[in-house]
C-alpha atoms as a printed R data frame, in Angstrom:
   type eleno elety resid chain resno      x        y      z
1  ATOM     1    CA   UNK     A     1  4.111 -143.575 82.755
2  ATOM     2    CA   UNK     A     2  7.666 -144.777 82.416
3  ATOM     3    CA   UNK     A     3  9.329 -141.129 81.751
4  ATOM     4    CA   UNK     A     4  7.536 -140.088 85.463
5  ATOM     5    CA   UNK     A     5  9.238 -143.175 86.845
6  ATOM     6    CA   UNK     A     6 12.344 -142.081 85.171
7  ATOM     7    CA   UNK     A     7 12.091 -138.914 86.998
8  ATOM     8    CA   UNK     A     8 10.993 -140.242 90.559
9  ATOM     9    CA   UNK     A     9 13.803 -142.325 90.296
10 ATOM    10    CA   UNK     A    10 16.617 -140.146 89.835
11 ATOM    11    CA   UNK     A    11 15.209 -137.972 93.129
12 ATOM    12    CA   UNK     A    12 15.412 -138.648 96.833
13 ATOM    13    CA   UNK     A    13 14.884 -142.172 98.317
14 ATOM    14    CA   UNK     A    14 11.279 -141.884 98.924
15 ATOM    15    CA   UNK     A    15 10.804 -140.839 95.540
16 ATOM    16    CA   UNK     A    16 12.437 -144.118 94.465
17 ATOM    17    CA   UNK     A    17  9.169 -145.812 95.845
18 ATOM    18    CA   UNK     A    18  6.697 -143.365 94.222
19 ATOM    19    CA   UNK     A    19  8.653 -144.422 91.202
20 ATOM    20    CA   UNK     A    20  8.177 -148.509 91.813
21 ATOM    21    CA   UNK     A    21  4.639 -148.205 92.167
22 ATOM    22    CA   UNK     A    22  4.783 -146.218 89.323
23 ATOM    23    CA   UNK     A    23  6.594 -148.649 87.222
24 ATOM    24    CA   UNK     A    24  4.130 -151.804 88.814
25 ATOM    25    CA   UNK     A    25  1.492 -149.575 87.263
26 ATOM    26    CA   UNK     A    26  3.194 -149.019 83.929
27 ATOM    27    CA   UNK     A    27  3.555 -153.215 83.638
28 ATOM    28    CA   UNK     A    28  0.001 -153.630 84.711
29 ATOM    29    CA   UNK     A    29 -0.458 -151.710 81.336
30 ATOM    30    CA   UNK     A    30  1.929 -153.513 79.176
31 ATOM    31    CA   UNK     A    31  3.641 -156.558 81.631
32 ATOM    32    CA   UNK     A    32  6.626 -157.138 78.785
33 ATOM    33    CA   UNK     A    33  7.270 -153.298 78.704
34 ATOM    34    CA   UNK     A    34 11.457 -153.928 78.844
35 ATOM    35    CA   UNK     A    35 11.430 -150.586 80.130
36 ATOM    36    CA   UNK     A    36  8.858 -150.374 82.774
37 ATOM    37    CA   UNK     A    37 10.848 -153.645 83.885
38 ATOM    38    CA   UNK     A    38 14.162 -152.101 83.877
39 ATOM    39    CA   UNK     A    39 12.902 -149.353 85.815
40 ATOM    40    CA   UNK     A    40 11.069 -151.801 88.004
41 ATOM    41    CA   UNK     A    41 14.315 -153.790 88.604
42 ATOM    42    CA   UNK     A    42 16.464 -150.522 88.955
43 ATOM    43    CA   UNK     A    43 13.982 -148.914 92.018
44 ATOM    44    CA   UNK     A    44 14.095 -152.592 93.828
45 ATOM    45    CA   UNK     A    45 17.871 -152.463 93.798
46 ATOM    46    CA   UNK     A    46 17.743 -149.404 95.224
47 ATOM    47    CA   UNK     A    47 15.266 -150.185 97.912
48 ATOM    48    CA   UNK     A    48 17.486 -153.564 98.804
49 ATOM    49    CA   UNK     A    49 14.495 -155.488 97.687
50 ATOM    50    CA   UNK     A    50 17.095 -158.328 96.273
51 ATOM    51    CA   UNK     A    51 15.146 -161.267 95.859
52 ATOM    52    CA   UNK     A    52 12.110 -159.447 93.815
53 ATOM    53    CA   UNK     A    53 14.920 -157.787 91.772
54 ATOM    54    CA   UNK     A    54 16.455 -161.287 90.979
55 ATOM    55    CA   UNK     A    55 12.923 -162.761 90.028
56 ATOM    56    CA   UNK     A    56 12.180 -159.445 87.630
57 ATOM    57    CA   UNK     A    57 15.900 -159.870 85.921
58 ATOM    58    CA   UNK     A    58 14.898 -163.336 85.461
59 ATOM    59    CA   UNK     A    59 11.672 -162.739 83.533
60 ATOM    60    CA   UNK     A    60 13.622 -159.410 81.553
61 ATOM    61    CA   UNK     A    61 16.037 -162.100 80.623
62 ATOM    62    CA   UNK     A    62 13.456 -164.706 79.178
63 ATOM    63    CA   UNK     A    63 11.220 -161.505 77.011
64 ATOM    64    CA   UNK     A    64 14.984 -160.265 75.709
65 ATOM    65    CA   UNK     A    65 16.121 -163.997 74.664
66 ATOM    66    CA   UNK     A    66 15.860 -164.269 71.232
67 ATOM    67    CA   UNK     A    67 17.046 -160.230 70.859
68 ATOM    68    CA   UNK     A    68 20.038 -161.366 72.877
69 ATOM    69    CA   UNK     A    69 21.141 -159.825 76.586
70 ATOM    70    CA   UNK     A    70 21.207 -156.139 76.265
71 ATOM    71    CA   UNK     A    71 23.765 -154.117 78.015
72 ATOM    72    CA   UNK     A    72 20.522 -152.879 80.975
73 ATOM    73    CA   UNK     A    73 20.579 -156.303 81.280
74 ATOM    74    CA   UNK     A    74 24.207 -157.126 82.030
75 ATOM    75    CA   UNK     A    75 24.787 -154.112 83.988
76 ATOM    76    CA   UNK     A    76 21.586 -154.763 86.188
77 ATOM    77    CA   UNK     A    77 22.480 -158.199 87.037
78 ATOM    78    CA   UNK     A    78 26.212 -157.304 88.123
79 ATOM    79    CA   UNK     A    79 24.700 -154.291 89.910
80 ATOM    80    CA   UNK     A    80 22.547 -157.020 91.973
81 ATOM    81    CA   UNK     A    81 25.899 -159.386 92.110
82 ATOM    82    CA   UNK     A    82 27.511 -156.565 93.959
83 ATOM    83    CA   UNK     A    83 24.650 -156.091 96.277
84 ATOM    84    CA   UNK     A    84 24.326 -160.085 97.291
85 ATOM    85    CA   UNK     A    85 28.268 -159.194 97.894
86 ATOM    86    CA   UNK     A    86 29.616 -161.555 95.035
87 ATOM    87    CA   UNK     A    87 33.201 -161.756 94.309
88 ATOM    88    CA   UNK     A    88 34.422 -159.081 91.480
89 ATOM    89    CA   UNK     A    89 35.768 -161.743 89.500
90 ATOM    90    CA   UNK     A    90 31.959 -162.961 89.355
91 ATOM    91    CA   UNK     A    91 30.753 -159.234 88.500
92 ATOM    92    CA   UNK     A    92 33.531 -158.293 85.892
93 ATOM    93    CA   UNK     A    93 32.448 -160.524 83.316
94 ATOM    94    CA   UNK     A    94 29.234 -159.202 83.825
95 ATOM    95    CA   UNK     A    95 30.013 -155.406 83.623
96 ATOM    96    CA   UNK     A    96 32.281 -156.805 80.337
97 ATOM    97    CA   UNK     A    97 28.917 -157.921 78.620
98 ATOM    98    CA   UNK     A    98 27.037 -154.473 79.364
99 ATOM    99    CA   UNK     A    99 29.673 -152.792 76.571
């Protein structure tokens, strides 16, 4: 399920909401699925749908505490920093973590 969200996802705008629901399927399946999440979070960026995407990195944060905060992770939450129209010296340290 998560390889044909992949795929939507990386298409045309409409396809980006083919791939959400296909990704709210995939976590139906398997709700701490980090990449079903990811994808999850990475389609509601793209749709603009900013608060959802905040609440999602929230949870993604809490199931990849005690691995530590991958570099999705980082790079997701400066991605929605730049969207809510943060400073850069805000999203810099964030894009810094992702590497």
């Amino acid at each position: 399920v998560h390889h044909r969200g992949y795929q939507l996802q990386m298409q045309s705008k409409s396809s980006a909401r083919e791939a959400l629901r296909t990704y709210q399927a995939a976590m139906k399946l398997d709700e701490t699925s980090v990449q079903a999440l990811t994808g999850l979070i990475w389609c509601q960026l793209a749709e603009g749908d900013l608060n959802d995407a905040q609440q999602q990195l929230e949870f993604l944060n809490e199931i990849q505490s005690s691995v530590g905060k991958g570099s999705d992770l980082c790079y997701l939450s400066a991605l929605l920093a730049e969207k809510r129209g943060k400073q850069l010296d805000e999203i810099l340290p964030l894009l810094d973590e992702s590497s």
